[in-house]
Amino acid sequence: MTTGKQTIWRLVQSCAKKLIDMGNTPFTRSDLIKCVRRKNPRYEENSINPIIQGITDNLRGGAPGAVGKYILHSVGRGLFVLRNGVPRKRAQARATTASNTEQKDELGLLRAIEGEYLTIGKYHFHKICDIRPEQDNSGRILELLPQDRYNNKDNLPLNKYGAGPFCKFKIPNNYNFPDVYALVISGSTKYIGECENLSSRYNMGYGNISPRNCYAGGQETNCRINNLILKVAKSGATISLWFLETEDYKAIEANLRSSETPEWNRV
DNA sequence: ACTTTGAGTCTTGCTTGGGA
DNA sequence: TCCCAAGCAAGACTCAAAGT
């Protein structure tokens, strides 16, 4: 269908269509680059990258060329869909998913400061955000099987919770202090934990299951909690995350776990 | 209009350590 | 031994700007 000179952006566009035809959407930057290079090996990855950036409507910079930013839409780091196939509704839905929760950070903190709190034991927890797993084009929660991406050269078995499926979510990045946190489902406290850096714990732990963690020796707890969150999210229940900033987080967490015995905590 | 370069940021994969 | 969490290095990705 494309006519004229096969510039990089034209090749990227036709590759995107091809990947969608193969049922591969959203597709990765690597998928696109491999496809373009198959069509024309003369183009180097370093040349294709900024073109992809340039024709993606929600990425800044890059080399837009003649066509403008009307070809691709980024739906996550390194993940794209064809922009023509992105209904406005979906873009709005995406605005409520994890990747953009930072926009709501300040609001979250504001609520905390203004006094929206939850009492667990004798402690007042402040709300951070609701947890909303990433969704696909149709608004369905994305179910991921990251274990397939692990190069299991040692033939390790999956750990007890490694089969998944898993979801992906993020919380705001500015909760970088020690605290006790609570996962609350529809008003009921399901899990209490502690950490030195909440944002890191969630965004690089519970919210994003790495392939290695699905196997023996990986972080089983991350797999287990993520899978529970996925199940709850699919049921339509609201999942919210609450925190108590404290230097005494280990003692308070232990105390609350024994007094509250949340369903998702193990002994 | 298109290509190339490179710095900075983020993610991934893995290891290690503390506590029960 | 199991559960939970922290830290590090390497590679992937984003972004901006200059060159052709």
Tab-separated table of C-alpha atoms (C1' of nucleotides) in Angstrom:
chain	number	residue	atom	x	y	z
A	1	MET	CA	0.000	0.000	0.000
A	2	THR	CA	2.872	2.338	0.691
A	3	THR	CA	4.205	4.107	-2.296
A	4	GLY	CA	7.269	6.160	-3.052
A	5	LYS	CA	10.663	5.943	-1.377
A	6	GLN	CA	10.933	3.456	1.484
A	7	THR	CA	12.137	5.914	4.098
A	8	ILE	CA	12.629	4.729	7.634
A	9	TRP	CA	9.351	6.114	8.882
A	10	ARG	CA	7.442	4.382	6.068
A	11	LEU	CA	9.137	1.105	6.944
A	12	VAL	CA	8.346	1.607	10.617
A	13	GLN	CA	4.709	2.215	9.761
A	14	SER	CA	4.415	-0.872	7.581
A	15	CYS	CA	6.222	-2.970	10.192
A	16	ALA	CA	3.814	-1.761	12.859
A	17	LYS	CA	0.889	-2.869	10.685
A	18	LYS	CA	2.551	-6.198	10.055
A	19	LEU	CA	3.141	-6.776	13.763
A	20	ILE	CA	-0.505	-5.997	14.509
A	21	ASP	CA	-1.613	-8.424	11.778
A	22	MET	CA	0.461	-11.058	13.536
A	23	GLY	CA	-1.424	-10.313	16.758
A	24	ASN	CA	1.599	-8.691	18.290
A	25	THR	CA	0.281	-5.513	19.890
A	26	PRO	CA	1.466	-3.543	21.697
A	27	PHE	CA	4.796	-4.221	20.024
A	28	THR	CA	8.244	-3.371	21.285
A	29	ARG	CA	10.808	-0.963	19.917
A	30	SER	CA	13.074	-3.972	19.310
A	31	ASP	CA	10.353	-5.724	17.267
A	32	LEU	CA	10.063	-2.642	15.080
A	33	ILE	CA	13.778	-2.236	14.614
A	34	LYS	CA	14.285	-5.897	13.721
A	35	CYS	CA	11.465	-5.718	11.187
A	36	VAL	CA	12.765	-2.533	9.569
A	37	ARG	CA	16.262	-3.963	9.341
A	38	ARG	CA	14.924	-7.103	7.692
A	39	LYS	CA	13.310	-4.897	5.060
A	40	ASN	CA	16.363	-2.701	4.644
A	41	PRO	CA	19.570	-3.717	6.474
A	42	ARG	CA	21.161	-0.467	5.311
A	43	TYR	CA	19.361	1.367	8.123
A	44	GLU	CA	21.179	1.134	11.443
A	45	GLU	CA	19.431	0.845	14.811
A	46	ASN	CA	20.787	4.255	15.740
A	47	SER	CA	18.978	5.764	12.783
A	48	ILE	CA	15.713	3.932	13.350
A	49	ASN	CA	15.473	4.802	17.045
A	50	PRO	CA	15.028	8.571	16.724
A	51	ILE	CA	12.597	8.076	13.848
A	52	ILE	CA	10.439	5.912	16.091
A	53	GLN	CA	10.681	8.621	18.709
A	54	GLY	CA	9.893	11.291	16.161
A	55	ILE	CA	6.689	9.699	14.901
A	56	THR	CA	5.351	8.871	18.358
A	57	ASP	CA	2.763	11.384	19.471
A	58	ASN	CA	3.426	11.232	23.195
A	59	LEU	CA	7.243	11.231	23.099
A	60	ARG	CA	9.214	14.426	22.837
A	61	GLY	CA	12.129	15.055	20.534
A	62	GLY	CA	13.382	12.662	17.916
A	63	ALA	CA	13.313	13.153	14.168
A	64	PRO	CA	9.684	13.653	13.085
A	65	GLY	CA	10.487	14.170	9.395
A	66	ALA	CA	7.740	14.997	6.966
A	67	VAL	CA	4.998	12.893	8.456
A	68	GLY	CA	4.728	14.438	11.907
A	69	LYS	CA	3.878	12.686	15.127
A	70	TYR	CA	0.855	10.795	13.864
A	71	ILE	CA	2.044	7.221	13.441
A	72	LEU	CA	2.769	5.667	16.828
A	73	HIS	CA	1.651	6.027	20.410
A	74	SER	CA	3.778	4.906	23.342
A	75	VAL	CA	1.907	2.749	25.875
A	76	GLY	CA	4.837	2.092	28.159
A	77	ARG	CA	8.581	2.161	28.153
A	78	GLY	CA	9.598	0.597	24.855
A	79	LEU	CA	6.016	-0.414	24.004
A	80	PHE	CA	4.039	1.078	21.126
A	81	VAL	CA	0.752	0.825	19.277
A	82	LEU	CA	-0.257	2.301	15.927
A	83	ARG	CA	-1.740	5.702	16.654
A	84	ASN	CA	-4.580	5.282	14.163
A	85	GLY	CA	-5.672	2.318	16.199
A	86	VAL	CA	-5.688	4.268	19.440
A	87	PRO	CA	-9.138	5.581	20.210
A	88	ARG	CA	-9.339	8.691	22.340
A	89	LYS	CA	-11.147	6.689	25.013
A	90	ARG	CA	-8.185	4.422	25.375
A	91	ALA	CA	-5.773	7.263	25.765
A	92	GLN	CA	-7.919	8.482	28.619
A	93	ALA	CA	-8.022	5.046	30.179
A	94	ARG	CA	-4.286	4.951	30.012
A	95	ALA	CA	-4.187	8.198	31.902
A	96	THR	CA	-5.417	6.319	34.929
A	97	THR	CA	-2.843	3.578	34.756
A	98	ALA	CA	0.389	3.298	36.557
A	99	SER	CA	2.707	4.943	34.098
A	100	ASN	CA	1.160	8.293	34.717
A	101	THR	CA	0.438	8.157	38.392
A	102	GLU	CA	3.186	10.686	38.917
A	103	GLN	CA	0.802	13.333	37.689
A	104	LYS	CA	-1.276	12.567	40.711
A	105	ASP	CA	1.589	12.418	43.176
A	106	GLU	CA	1.116	15.843	44.532
A	107	LEU	CA	-2.593	15.268	44.856
A	108	GLY	CA	-1.909	12.110	46.785
A	109	LEU	CA	0.427	13.892	49.138
A	110	LEU	CA	-2.048	16.696	49.490
A	111	ARG	CA	-4.781	14.315	50.553
A	112	ALA	CA	-2.407	12.845	53.091
A	113	ILE	CA	-1.551	16.220	54.474
A	114	GLU	CA	-5.173	17.242	54.548
A	115	GLY	CA	-5.954	14.276	56.701
A	116	GLU	CA	-7.357	11.425	54.631
A	117	TYR	CA	-6.161	8.615	56.785
A	118	LEU	CA	-6.887	5.056	57.788
A	119	THR	CA	-6.458	3.796	61.323
A	120	ILE	CA	-4.797	0.409	61.681
A	121	GLY	CA	-4.140	-0.577	65.264
A	122	LYS	CA	-3.203	2.664	66.955
A	123	TYR	CA	-1.527	4.128	63.863
A	124	HIS	CA	-2.864	6.545	61.254
A	125	PHE	CA	-1.925	5.593	57.693
A	126	HIS	CA	-2.065	8.098	54.847
A	127	LYS	CA	-3.279	7.184	51.392
A	128	ILE	CA	-0.815	7.116	48.515
A	129	CYS	CA	-2.957	6.052	45.580
A	130	ASP	CA	-5.253	3.417	44.180
A	131	ILE	CA	-3.421	0.656	42.367
A	132	ARG	CA	-4.590	0.236	38.776
A	133	PRO	CA	-2.801	-2.390	36.692
A	134	GLU	CA	-1.950	-1.482	33.116
A	135	GLN	CA	-4.623	-2.231	30.537
A	136	ASP	CA	-4.678	-3.187	26.879
A	137	ASN	CA	-6.363	-1.320	24.038
A	138	SER	CA	-9.814	-2.548	25.029
A	139	GLY	CA	-9.419	-1.572	28.660
A	140	ARG	CA	-8.803	-5.138	29.821
A	141	ILE	CA	-6.099	-5.621	32.434
A	142	LEU	CA	-2.879	-6.840	30.821
A	143	GLU	CA	-1.890	-10.292	32.057
A	144	LEU	CA	1.839	-10.927	31.737
A	145	LEU	CA	3.990	-14.053	31.771
A	146	PRO	CA	7.504	-12.637	32.200
A	147	GLN	CA	8.957	-16.082	32.918
A	148	ASP	CA	8.899	-16.762	29.181
A	149	ARG	CA	11.564	-14.096	28.717
A	150	TYR	CA	14.062	-15.728	31.090
A	151	ASN	CA	16.997	-17.521	29.558
A	152	ASN	CA	16.764	-20.465	31.936
A	153	LYS	CA	20.160	-21.963	31.190
A	154	ASP	CA	20.314	-23.717	34.577
A	155	ASN	CA	16.897	-25.292	34.018
A	156	LEU	CA	15.497	-23.870	37.236
A	157	PRO	CA	11.927	-24.772	38.200
A	158	LEU	CA	9.328	-22.041	38.602
A	159	ASN	CA	8.914	-21.011	42.205
A	160	LYS	CA	5.657	-21.653	44.044
A	161	TYR	CA	4.033	-18.489	42.675
A	162	GLY	CA	6.066	-18.084	39.511
A	163	ALA	CA	3.482	-19.336	37.025
A	164	GLY	CA	1.548	-16.091	37.201
A	165	PRO	CA	-0.146	-14.492	35.431
A	166	PHE	CA	1.053	-11.111	36.631
A	167	CYS	CA	0.103	-7.499	36.146
A	168	LYS	CA	2.128	-4.321	35.947
A	169	PHE	CA	1.550	-1.155	37.927
A	170	LYS	CA	3.381	1.790	39.433
A	171	ILE	CA	2.993	4.129	42.340
A	172	PRO	CA	4.320	7.705	42.544
A	173	ASN	CA	8.108	7.949	42.588
A	174	ASN	CA	8.436	10.352	45.474
A	175	TYR	CA	7.856	8.054	48.442
A	176	ASN	CA	11.529	7.489	49.124
A	177	PHE	CA	11.499	7.071	52.864
A	178	PRO	CA	11.236	4.230	55.371
A	179	ASP	CA	7.707	3.297	56.207
A	180	VAL	CA	5.111	0.680	56.977
A	181	TYR	CA	2.623	0.182	54.173
A	182	ALA	CA	-0.802	-1.410	53.914
A	183	LEU	CA	-2.690	-2.799	50.947
A	184	VAL	CA	-6.388	-2.268	51.394
A	185	ILE	CA	-9.048	-3.965	49.271
A	186	SER	CA	-12.498	-2.444	49.419
A	187	GLY	CA	-11.871	-1.169	52.920
A	188	SER	CA	-10.270	-4.343	54.288
A	189	THR	CA	-6.544	-4.460	55.125
A	190	LYS	CA	-5.084	-7.433	53.258
A	191	TYR	CA	-1.343	-6.957	53.572
A	192	ILE	CA	1.049	-5.063	55.817
A	193	GLY	CA	4.741	-4.715	55.039
A	194	GLU	CA	7.735	-2.517	55.702
A	195	CYS	CA	10.502	-1.104	53.571
A	196	GLU	CA	13.187	1.579	53.389
A	197	ASN	CA	11.983	2.990	50.099
A	198	LEU	CA	8.334	2.498	49.246
A	199	SER	CA	8.447	3.750	45.656
A	200	SER	CA	11.333	1.496	44.839
A	201	ARG	CA	9.785	-1.450	46.634
A	202	TYR	CA	6.626	-1.194	44.545
A	203	ASN	CA	7.847	0.087	41.216
A	204	MET	CA	10.754	-2.326	40.971
A	205	GLY	CA	9.323	-5.119	43.090
A	206	TYR	CA	5.642	-5.815	43.464
A	207	GLY	CA	4.572	-3.782	40.461
A	208	ASN	CA	6.970	-5.201	37.947
A	209	ILE	CA	7.798	-8.920	38.057
A	210	SER	CA	11.146	-9.613	36.430
A	211	PRO	CA	11.555	-12.931	34.596
A	212	ARG	CA	14.213	-14.208	36.991
A	213	ASN	CA	11.909	-13.733	39.981
A	214	CYS	CA	9.475	-16.326	38.642
A	215	TYR	CA	11.998	-19.104	39.169
A	216	ALA	CA	13.457	-20.845	42.192
A	217	GLY	CA	15.632	-18.405	44.079
A	218	GLY	CA	13.621	-15.417	42.822
A	219	GLN	CA	11.438	-13.170	44.886
A	220	GLU	CA	8.409	-15.357	45.522
A	221	THR	CA	6.698	-12.707	47.588
A	222	ASN	CA	6.699	-10.262	44.700
A	223	CYS	CA	5.090	-12.903	42.493
A	224	ARG	CA	2.513	-13.845	45.088
A	225	ILE	CA	1.396	-10.305	45.938
A	226	ASN	CA	1.361	-9.210	42.301
A	227	ASN	CA	-0.809	-12.166	41.333
A	228	LEU	CA	-3.208	-11.472	44.202
A	229	ILE	CA	-3.460	-7.838	43.103
A	230	LEU	CA	-4.196	-8.960	39.555
A	231	LYS	CA	-6.991	-11.271	40.707
A	232	VAL	CA	-8.546	-8.567	42.857
A	233	ALA	CA	-8.248	-5.942	40.117
A	234	LYS	CA	-9.945	-8.285	37.639
A	235	SER	CA	-12.823	-8.719	40.067
A	236	GLY	CA	-13.360	-4.980	39.902
A	237	ALA	CA	-12.514	-4.277	43.539
A	238	THR	CA	-10.633	-1.131	44.491
A	239	ILE	CA	-7.056	-1.627	45.674
A	240	SER	CA	-5.487	1.196	47.614
A	241	LEU	CA	-2.047	1.687	49.103
A	242	TRP	CA	-1.509	3.418	52.443
A	243	PHE	CA	1.657	4.363	54.302
A	244	LEU	CA	2.911	5.310	57.725
A	245	GLU	CA	6.221	7.156	57.570
A	246	THR	CA	8.371	6.035	60.477
A	247	GLU	CA	11.969	5.211	61.350
A	248	ASP	CA	10.667	2.436	63.586
A	249	TYR	CA	9.117	0.617	60.654
A	250	LYS	CA	10.318	-2.886	61.496
A	251	ALA	CA	8.903	-2.917	65.000
A	252	ILE	CA	5.625	-1.311	63.995
A	253	GLU	CA	5.185	-3.659	61.059
A	254	ALA	CA	5.797	-6.700	63.258
A	255	ASN	CA	3.396	-5.363	65.821
A	256	LEU	CA	0.639	-4.732	63.293
A	257	ARG	CA	1.120	-8.041	61.546
A	258	SER	CA	0.604	-9.923	64.770
A	259	SER	CA	-2.300	-7.792	65.958
A	260	GLU	CA	-4.127	-7.493	62.631
A	261	THR	CA	-3.140	-10.828	60.980
A	262	PRO	CA	-3.844	-9.584	57.447
A	263	GLU	CA	-5.055	-12.292	55.094
A	264	TRP	CA	-2.224	-11.887	52.568
A	265	ASN	CA	0.607	-11.944	55.107
A	266	ARG	CA	2.204	-15.238	55.889
A	267	VAL	CA	3.624	-16.175	59.226
B	1	DA	C1'	13.913	15.879	5.458
B	2	DC	C1'	16.642	12.605	7.256
B	3	DT	C1'	20.710	10.634	9.932
B	4	DT	C1'	23.966	10.375	13.606
B	5	DT	C1'	25.748	10.962	18.158
B	6	DG	C1'	25.976	10.819	23.002
B	7	DA	C1'	24.515	11.878	27.808
B	8	DG	C1'	21.337	10.836	31.231
B	9	DT	C1'	17.710	7.905	33.097
B	10	DC	C1'	15.378	3.724	33.845
B	11	DT	C1'	14.800	-1.328	33.880
B	12	DT	C1'	16.384	-5.841	34.321
B	13	DG	C1'	18.823	-9.640	36.203
B	14	DC	C1'	21.109	-11.142	39.806
B	15	DT	C1'	23.247	-11.482	44.444
B	16	DT	C1'	23.363	-10.775	49.246
B	17	DG	C1'	21.746	-10.149	53.915
B	18	DG	C1'	18.599	-9.957	58.038
B	19	DG	C1'	14.998	-11.960	60.712
B	20	DA	C1'	11.691	-15.569	62.072
C	1	DT	C1'	14.936	-22.939	55.289
C	2	DC	C1'	11.776	-19.546	54.097
C	3	DC	C1'	10.308	-14.880	53.638
C	4	DC	C1'	11.285	-10.294	52.721
C	5	DA	C1'	14.019	-6.517	51.261
C	6	DA	C1'	18.262	-3.864	49.536
C	7	DG	C1'	21.931	-2.999	46.359
C	8	DC	C1'	24.690	-3.216	42.154
C	9	DA	C1'	26.176	-3.604	37.247
C	10	DA	C1'	24.949	-3.885	32.570
C	11	DG	C1'	22.091	-2.934	29.021
C	12	DA	C1'	17.960	-0.669	27.087
C	13	DC	C1'	15.611	3.372	26.325
C	14	DT	C1'	14.634	8.458	26.119
C	15	DC	C1'	15.725	12.754	24.673
C	16	DA	C1'	18.140	16.632	22.629
C	17	DA	C1'	20.965	18.573	19.358
C	18	DA	C1'	24.111	18.738	15.570
C	19	DG	C1'	25.358	17.084	11.022
C	20	DT	C1'	24.336	15.772	6.097
